[in-house]
Coordinates of C-alpha atoms in Angstrom, one line a residue:
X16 CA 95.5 103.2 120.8
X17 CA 95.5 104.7 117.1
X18 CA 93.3 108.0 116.6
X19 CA 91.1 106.0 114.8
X20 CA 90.1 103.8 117.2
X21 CA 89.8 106.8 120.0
X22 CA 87.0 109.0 121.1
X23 CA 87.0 112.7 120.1
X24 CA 87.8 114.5 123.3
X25 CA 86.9 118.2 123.7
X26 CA 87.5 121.4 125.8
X27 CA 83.7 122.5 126.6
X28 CA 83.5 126.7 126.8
X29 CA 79.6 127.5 127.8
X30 CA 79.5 131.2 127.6
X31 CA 77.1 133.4 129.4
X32 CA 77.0 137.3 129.8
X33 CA 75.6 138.6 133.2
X34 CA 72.9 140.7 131.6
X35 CA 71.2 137.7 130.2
X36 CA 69.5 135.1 131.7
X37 CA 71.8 132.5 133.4
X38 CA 69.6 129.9 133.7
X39 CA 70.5 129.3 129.9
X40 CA 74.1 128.2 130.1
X41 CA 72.6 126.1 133.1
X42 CA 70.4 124.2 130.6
X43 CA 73.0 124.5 127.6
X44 CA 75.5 122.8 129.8
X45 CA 73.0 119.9 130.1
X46 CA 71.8 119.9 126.7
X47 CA 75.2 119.2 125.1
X48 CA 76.4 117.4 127.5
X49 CA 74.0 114.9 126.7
X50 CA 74.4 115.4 122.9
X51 CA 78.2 114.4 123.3
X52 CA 77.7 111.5 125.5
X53 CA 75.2 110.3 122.6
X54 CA 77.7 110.9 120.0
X55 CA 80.1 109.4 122.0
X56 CA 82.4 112.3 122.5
X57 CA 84.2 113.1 125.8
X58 CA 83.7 116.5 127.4
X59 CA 86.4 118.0 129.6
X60 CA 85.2 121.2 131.5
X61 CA 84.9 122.3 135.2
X62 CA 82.3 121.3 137.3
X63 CA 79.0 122.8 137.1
X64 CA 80.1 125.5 140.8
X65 CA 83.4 126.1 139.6
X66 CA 82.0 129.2 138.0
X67 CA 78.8 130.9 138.2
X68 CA 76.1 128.8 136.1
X69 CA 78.8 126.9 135.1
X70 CA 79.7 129.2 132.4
X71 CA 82.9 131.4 131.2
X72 CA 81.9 135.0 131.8
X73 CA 84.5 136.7 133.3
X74 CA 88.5 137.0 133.1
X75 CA 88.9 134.8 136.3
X76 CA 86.7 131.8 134.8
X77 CA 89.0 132.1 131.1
X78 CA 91.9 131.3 134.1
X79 CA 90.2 128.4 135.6
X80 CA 89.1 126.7 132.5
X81 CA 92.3 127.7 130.8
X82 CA 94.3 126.0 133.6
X83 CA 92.1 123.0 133.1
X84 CA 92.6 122.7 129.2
X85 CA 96.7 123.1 129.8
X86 CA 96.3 119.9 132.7
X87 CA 94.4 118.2 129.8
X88 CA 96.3 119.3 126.8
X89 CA 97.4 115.7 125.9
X90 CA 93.8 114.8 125.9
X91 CA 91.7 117.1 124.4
X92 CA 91.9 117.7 120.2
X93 CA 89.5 120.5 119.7
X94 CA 87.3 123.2 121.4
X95 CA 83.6 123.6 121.5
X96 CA 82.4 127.0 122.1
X97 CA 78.6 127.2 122.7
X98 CA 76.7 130.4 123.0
X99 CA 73.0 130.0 124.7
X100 CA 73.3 133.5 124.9
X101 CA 74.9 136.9 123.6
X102 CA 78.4 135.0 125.5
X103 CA 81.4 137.1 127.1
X104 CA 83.9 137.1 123.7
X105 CA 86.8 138.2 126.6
X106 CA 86.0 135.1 128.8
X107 CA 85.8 133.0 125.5
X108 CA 89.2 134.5 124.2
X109 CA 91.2 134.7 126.9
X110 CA 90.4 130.9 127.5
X111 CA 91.5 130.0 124.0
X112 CA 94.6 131.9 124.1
X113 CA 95.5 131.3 127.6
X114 CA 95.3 127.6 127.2
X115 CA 97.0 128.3 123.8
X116 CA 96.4 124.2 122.8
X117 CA 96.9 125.1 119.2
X118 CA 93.6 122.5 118.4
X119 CA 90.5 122.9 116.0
X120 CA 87.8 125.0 117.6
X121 CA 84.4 125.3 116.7
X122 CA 81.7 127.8 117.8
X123 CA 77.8 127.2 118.1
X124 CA 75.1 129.7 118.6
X125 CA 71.7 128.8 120.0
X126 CA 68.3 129.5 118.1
X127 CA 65.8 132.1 119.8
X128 CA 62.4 131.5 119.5
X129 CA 60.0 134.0 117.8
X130 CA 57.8 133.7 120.6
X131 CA 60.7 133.9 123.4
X132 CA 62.4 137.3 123.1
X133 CA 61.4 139.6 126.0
X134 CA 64.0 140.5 128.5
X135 CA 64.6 137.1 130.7
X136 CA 63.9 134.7 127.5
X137 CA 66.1 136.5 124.4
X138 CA 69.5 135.0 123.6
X139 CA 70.8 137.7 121.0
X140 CA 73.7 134.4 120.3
X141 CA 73.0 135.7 117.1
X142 CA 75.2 138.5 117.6
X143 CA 77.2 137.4 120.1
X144 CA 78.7 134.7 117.9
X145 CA 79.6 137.2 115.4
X146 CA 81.6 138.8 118.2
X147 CA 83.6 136.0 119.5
X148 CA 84.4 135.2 116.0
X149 CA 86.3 138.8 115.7
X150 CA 88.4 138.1 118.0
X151 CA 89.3 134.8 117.2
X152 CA 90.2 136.7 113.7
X153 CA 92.0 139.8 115.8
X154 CA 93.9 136.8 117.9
X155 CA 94.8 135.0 114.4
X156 CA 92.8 132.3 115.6
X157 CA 91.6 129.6 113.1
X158 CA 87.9 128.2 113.5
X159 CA 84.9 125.9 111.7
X160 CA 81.8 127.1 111.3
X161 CA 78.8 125.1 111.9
X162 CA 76.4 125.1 109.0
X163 CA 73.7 127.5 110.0
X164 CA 74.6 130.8 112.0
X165 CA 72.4 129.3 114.9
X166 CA 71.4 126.3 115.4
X167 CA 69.5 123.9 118.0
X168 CA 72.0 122.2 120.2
X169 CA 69.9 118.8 120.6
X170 CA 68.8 119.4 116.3
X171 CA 69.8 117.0 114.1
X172 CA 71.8 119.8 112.0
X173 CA 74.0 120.5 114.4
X174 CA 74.8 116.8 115.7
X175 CA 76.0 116.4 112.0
X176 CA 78.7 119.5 112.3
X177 CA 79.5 117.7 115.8
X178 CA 80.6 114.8 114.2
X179 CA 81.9 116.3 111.3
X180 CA 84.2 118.8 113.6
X181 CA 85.3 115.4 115.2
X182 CA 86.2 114.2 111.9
X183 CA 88.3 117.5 111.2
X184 CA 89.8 117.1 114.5
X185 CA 91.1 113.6 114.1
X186 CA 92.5 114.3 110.6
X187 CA 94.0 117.3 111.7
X188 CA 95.6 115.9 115.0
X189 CA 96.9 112.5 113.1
X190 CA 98.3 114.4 110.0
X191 CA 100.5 116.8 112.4
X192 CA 102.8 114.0 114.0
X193 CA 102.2 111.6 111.3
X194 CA 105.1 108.6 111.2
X195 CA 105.3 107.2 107.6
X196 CA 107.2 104.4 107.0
X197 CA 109.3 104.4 103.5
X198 CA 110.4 100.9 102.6
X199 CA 113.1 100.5 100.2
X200 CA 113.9 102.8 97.2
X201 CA 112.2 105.0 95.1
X202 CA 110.9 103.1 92.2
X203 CA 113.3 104.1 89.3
X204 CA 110.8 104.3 86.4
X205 CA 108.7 106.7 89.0
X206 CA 110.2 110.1 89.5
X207 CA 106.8 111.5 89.5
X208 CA 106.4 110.3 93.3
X209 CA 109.6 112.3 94.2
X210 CA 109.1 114.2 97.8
X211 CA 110.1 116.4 99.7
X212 CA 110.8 115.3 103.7
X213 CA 111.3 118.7 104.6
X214 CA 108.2 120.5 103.5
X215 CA 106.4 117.5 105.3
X216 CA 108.7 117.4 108.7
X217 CA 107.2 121.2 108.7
X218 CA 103.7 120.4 109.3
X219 CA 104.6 117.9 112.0
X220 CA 105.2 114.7 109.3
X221 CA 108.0 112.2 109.9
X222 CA 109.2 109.8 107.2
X223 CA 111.0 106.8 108.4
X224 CA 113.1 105.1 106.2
X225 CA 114.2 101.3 105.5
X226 CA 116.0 99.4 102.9
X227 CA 114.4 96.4 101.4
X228 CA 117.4 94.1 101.9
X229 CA 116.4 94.8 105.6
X230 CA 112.5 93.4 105.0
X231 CA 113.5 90.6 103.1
X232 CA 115.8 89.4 105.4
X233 CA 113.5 89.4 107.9
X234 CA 111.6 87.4 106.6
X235 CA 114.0 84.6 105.0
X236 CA 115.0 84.4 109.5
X237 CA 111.0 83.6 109.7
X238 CA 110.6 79.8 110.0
X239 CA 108.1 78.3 108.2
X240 CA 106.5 77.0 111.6
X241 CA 106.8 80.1 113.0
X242 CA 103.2 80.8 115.0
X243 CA 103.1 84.6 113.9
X244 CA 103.6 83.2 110.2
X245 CA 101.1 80.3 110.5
X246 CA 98.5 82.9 111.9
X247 CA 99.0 85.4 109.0
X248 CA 98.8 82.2 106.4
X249 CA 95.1 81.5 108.1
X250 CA 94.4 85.2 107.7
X251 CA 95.0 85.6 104.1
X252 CA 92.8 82.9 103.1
X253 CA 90.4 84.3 105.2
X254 CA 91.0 87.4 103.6
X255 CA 90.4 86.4 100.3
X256 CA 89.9 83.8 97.7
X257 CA 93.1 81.9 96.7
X258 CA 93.2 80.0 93.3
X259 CA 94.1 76.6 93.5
X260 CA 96.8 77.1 91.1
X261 CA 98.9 79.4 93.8
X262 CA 101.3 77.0 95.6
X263 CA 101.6 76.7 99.1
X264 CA 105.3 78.2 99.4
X265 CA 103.9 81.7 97.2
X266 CA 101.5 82.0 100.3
X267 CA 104.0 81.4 102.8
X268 CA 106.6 84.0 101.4
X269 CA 103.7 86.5 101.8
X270 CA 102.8 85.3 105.1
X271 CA 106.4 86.2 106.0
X272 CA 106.7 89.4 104.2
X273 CA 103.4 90.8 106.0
X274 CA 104.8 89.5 109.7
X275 CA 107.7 91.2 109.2
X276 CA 106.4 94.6 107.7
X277 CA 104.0 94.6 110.9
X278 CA 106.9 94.0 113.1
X279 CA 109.1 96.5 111.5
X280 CA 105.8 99.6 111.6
X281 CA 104.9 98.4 115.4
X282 CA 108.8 99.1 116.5
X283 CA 109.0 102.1 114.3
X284 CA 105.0 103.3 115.6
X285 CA 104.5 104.0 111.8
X286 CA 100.8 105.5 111.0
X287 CA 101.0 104.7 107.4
X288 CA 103.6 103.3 104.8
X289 CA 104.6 103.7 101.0
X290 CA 106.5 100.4 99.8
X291 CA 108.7 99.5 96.7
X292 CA 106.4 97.3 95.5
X293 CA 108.3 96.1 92.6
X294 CA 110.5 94.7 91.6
X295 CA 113.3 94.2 94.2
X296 CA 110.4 92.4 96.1
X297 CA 109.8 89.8 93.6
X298 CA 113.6 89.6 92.4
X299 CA 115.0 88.6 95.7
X300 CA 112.2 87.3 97.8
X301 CA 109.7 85.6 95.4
X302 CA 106.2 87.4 96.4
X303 CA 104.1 90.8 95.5
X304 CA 103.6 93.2 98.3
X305 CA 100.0 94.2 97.5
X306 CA 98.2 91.9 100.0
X307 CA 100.3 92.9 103.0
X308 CA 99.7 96.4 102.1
X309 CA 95.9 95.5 101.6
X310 CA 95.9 93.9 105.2
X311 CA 97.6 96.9 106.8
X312 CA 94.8 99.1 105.3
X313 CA 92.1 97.1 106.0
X314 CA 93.5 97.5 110.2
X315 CA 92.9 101.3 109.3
X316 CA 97.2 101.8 108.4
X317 CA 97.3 103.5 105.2
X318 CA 100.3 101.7 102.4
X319 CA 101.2 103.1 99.1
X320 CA 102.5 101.7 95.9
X321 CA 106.1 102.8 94.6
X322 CA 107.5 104.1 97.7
X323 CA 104.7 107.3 97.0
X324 CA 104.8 108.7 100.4
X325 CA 103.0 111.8 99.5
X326 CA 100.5 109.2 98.4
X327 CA 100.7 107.7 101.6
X328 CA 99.7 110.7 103.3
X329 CA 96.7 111.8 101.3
X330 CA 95.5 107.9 102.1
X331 CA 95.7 108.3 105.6
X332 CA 94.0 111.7 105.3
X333 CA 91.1 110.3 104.0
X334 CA 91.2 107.5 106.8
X335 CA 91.1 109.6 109.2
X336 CA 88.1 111.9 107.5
X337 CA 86.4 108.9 106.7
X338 CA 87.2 106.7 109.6
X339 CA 87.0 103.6 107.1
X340 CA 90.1 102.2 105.0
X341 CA 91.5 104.4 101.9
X342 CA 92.6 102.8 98.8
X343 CA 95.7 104.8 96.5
X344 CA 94.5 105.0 92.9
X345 CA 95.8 105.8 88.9
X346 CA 93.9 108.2 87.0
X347 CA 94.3 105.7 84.4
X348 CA 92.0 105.5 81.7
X349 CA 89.1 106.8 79.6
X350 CA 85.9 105.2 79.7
X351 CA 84.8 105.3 76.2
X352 CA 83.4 109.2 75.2
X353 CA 82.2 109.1 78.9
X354 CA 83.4 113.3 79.3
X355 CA 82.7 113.1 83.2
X356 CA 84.1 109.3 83.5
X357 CA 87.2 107.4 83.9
X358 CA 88.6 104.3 85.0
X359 CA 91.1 104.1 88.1
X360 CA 92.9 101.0 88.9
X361 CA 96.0 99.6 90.9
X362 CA 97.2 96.0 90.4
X363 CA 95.8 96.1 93.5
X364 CA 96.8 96.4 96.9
X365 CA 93.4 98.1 97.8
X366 CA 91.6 97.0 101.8
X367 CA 89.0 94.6 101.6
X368 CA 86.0 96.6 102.5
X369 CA 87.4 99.9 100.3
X370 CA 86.8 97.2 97.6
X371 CA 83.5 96.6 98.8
X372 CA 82.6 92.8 97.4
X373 CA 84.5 89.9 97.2
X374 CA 88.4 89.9 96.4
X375 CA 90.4 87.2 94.7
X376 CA 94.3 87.1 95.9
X377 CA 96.1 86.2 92.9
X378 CA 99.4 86.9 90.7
X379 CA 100.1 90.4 89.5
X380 CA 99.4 90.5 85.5
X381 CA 101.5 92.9 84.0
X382 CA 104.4 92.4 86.2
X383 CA 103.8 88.7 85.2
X384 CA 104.2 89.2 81.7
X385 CA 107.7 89.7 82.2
X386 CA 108.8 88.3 85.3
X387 CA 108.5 84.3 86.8
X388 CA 104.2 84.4 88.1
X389 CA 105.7 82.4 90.8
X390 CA 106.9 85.6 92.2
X391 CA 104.3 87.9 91.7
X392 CA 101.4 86.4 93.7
X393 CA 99.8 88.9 96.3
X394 CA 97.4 90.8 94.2
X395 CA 94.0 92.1 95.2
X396 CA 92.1 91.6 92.7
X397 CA 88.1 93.0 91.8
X398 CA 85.9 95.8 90.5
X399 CA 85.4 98.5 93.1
X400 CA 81.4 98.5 94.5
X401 CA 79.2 101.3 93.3
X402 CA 79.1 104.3 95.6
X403 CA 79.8 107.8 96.5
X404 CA 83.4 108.3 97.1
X405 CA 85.7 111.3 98.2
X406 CA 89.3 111.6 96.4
X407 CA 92.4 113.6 97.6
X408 CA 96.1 113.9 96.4
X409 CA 98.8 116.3 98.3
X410 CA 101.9 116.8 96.5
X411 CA 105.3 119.1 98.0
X412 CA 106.3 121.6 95.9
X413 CA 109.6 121.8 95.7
X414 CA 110.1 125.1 93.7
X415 CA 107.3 127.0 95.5
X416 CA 108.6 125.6 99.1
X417 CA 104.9 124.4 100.2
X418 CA 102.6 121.2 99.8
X419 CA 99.5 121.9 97.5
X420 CA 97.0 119.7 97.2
X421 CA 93.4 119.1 95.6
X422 CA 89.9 117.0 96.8
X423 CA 86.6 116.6 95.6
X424 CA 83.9 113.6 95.3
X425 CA 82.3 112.4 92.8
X426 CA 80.9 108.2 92.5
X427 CA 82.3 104.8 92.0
X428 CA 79.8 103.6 89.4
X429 CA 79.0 99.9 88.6
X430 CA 80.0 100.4 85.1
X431 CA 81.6 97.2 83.8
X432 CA 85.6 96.9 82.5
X433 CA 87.6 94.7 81.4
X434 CA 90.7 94.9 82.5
X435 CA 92.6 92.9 85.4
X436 CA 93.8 94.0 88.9
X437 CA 91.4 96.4 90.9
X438 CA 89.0 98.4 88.9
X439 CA 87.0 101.5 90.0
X440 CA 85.0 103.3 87.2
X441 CA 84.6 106.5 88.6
X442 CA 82.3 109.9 87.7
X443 CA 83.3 112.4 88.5
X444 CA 81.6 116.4 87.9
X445 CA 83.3 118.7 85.4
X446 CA 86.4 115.9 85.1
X447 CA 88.4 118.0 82.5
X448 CA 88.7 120.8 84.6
X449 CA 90.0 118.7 87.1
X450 CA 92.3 117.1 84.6
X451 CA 93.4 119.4 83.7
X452 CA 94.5 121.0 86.7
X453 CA 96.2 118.4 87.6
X454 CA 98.0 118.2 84.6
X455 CA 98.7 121.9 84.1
X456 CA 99.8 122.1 88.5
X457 CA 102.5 118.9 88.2
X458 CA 100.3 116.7 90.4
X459 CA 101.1 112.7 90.0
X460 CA 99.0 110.2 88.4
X461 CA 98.2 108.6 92.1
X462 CA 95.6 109.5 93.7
X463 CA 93.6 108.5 97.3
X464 CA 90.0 108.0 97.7
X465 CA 87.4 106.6 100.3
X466 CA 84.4 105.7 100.4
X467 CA 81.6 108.5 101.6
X468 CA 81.8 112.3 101.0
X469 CA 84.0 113.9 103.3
X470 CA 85.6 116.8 101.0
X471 CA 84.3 119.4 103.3
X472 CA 86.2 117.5 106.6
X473 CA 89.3 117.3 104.2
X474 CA 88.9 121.1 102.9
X475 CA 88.7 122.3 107.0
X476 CA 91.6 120.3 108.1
X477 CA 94.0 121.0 105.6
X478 CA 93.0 124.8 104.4
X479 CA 92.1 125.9 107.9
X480 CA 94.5 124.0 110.0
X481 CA 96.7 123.0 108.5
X482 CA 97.4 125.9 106.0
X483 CA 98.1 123.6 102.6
X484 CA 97.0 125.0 99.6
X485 CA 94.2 123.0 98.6
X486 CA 92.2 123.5 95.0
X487 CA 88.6 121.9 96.0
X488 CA 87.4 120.6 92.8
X489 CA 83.8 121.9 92.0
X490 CA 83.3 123.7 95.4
X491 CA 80.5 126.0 95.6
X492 CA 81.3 130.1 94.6

């Protein structure tokens, strides 16, 4: 099963402190159990008498749930901490660093009521939350916030972090073991999309590699009557609209070159891919490589133009924020004396619903200027739907020895523009500053976005997680 298909699973810490009431843990335990099942998130913890209220209190419950998480450690990818009351921050820590899991964690603190503080009713999680947060800091223990200090466990608010956590928890746990597949060289007019596999093999990243000649021949052994082939025939004209001027055997070589790149990422369990999309593709096999790429997206696997495998990455990062299909971008032109707007295009090889209307499937145009049309058809092809959108691009710094990286969000407009391929007119806040720090910090001219806002999942998976250094383009402060 990919991540993005799987259920958020996390540890469940209810803390309690013997001075308070226990009767709240009792009723927090329900309360969020609830909440998860709603939001479709699985809970591991003990049962309810494995521990007094079913809470962590004391060193001897951090040993029994910390046993539990290490059993489960496959399983779970992040921690919930909730505090109905003031909590036990040595029960809470020695769990965490017992189990030593090495996941997101996130800590909630329930509301007291105005009218509810006397002896038996008063939570003081207020406090409490503040304390168990030291010692994550003393442990050197990274965690995400919720948006308000306390919050209502069954309040819309904090169902929203809850499923924002979950977001930071997928991206985080797919980034670190990431498998991207690199097929064929480097583009040679492209040195901007040089990498370095080192920098990403040390956050958990493997690139696997593949020569074209490989691909192509793999598909050449396909026979035309081939039931894998005839399937992925039906599927791109049920993918998008073909142009009756496209023959039969342009369709078939791109039937063949998707079958095979599926065959070749299922063997290889690839999560994403970067592909030489021209023009050793069209040279020796007759066919683009955008639609197969487009396809793979569309099934939630990430592909990149010109072998751009940091590209890759930040695509799949965004997939996995987002949970829909991410599509890789230029920063490509000016939209007339528009300061915050600009135009960002590909050829295309950009998912189906990314695009967000209709899609032609057609011949690439400025490849087919100079090269035979006959082998350049593949192209997605359509203006991007208006909407809000998130963008991301991580780059490996070579001379610094780490990978930096910036995000922010901004609009797909419905701005018309005439040019071919696939067309997003984008707005974006303060764009020059962003320009220009892109410009002035080596970044490429690719760039991933998706659609939806989810900068502030991106900014807590990478910067607190992760540890990339990440510029977050018009962040708050």
């Amino acid at each position: 099963m990919r991540i993005t298909q799987k259920s958020m699973t996390f540890g469940l810490i209810i803390g309690t402190r013997n001075i308070f009431n226990g009767a709240m843990a009792v009723d927090a335990r329900k309360e969020i159990l609830s909440v998860m099942q709603e939001l479709k998130l699985t809970p591991i913890l003990l049962p309810s008498d494995a521990t007094p209220h079913g809470a962590v209190e004391t060193r001897a419950d951090a040993a029994l749930y910390a046993r539990l998480f290490k059993e489960k450690r496959e399983e779970i990818d992040g921690i919930l901490v909730i505090l109905p009351n003031f909590g036990d921050e040595i029960g809470i820590i020695e769990t965490i660093s017992q189990a030593n899991l090495g996941v997101p964690i996130m800590v909630q603190a329930c509301n007291d009521e105005v009218s509810k503080v006397d002896v038996r009713s008063r939570r003081d999680a207020f406090c409490g939350k503040i304390s168990v947060c030291n010692n994550l800091y003393q442990y050197g223990i990274p965690f995400s916030d919720t948006t308000s200090h306390t919050s209502d466990i069954t309040g819309a608010e904090f169902k929203a972090d809850l499923l924002r956590f979950a977001a930071s928890c997928r991206t985080v746990k797919g980034l670190k073991g990431a498998r991207i597949g690199s097929i064929g060289a480097r583009t040679p007019a492209f040195q901007t999309v040089r990498y370095s596999e080192k920098l990403l093999q040390a956050s958990g990243i493997t690139v696997v590699t593949c020569d074209m000649s490989e691909i192509i021949a793999g598909a050449k052994a396909l026979s035309d009557d081939d039931a894998a082939v005839k399937e992925r025939v039906e599927a791109l004209h049920a993918y998008g609209t073909i142009g009756s001027c496209i023959s039969k055997g342009s369709v078939l070589r791109q039937a063949k070159f998707t079958e095979t790149v599926n065959r070749w990422m299922a063997e290889n369990e690839c999560d994403a891919s970067a592909i030489q999309c021209w023009t050793s593709i069209q040279d020796n096999f007759g066919c683009a490589s955008c639609a197969t790429m487009s396809m793979m997206g569309e099934a939630m696997m990430p592909s990149a133009c010109e072998v751009d495998v940091a590209g890759a990455i930040s695509m799949y990062a965004l997939t996995l924020a987002a949970n829909t299909p991410s599509g890789l971008l230029d920063w490509n032109n000016n939209y007339a004396y528009e300061a915050n707007k600009c135009v960002c295009t590909h050829c295309s090889n950009y998912p189906k619903s990314f695009m967000g209307n209709d899609l032609e499937i057609g011949n690439l145009d400025v490849l087919g200027t100079v090269m035979d049309k006959e082998t350049c058809f593949g192209a997605i092809k359509g203006h991007v739907a208006p909407g809000p959108m998130t963008f991301f691009r991580l780059s490996t710094d070579d001379v610094k020895g780490q990978i930096r990286s910036y995000v922010g969000e901004g609009n797909f407009t419905d701005d018309s523009f005439g040019m071919d391929g696939g067309i997003a007119v984008c707005e974006v806040d303060e764009l020059r500053k962003l320009l220009s720090y892109i410009c002035k910090n080596g970044f490429e001219h690719h760039v991933a976005m998706v659609r939806g806002n989810v900068a502030d999942v991106v900014e807590d998976a990478i910067s607190n997680y992760l540890k990339w250094d990440l510029y977050k383009h018009c962040s708050d402060g």
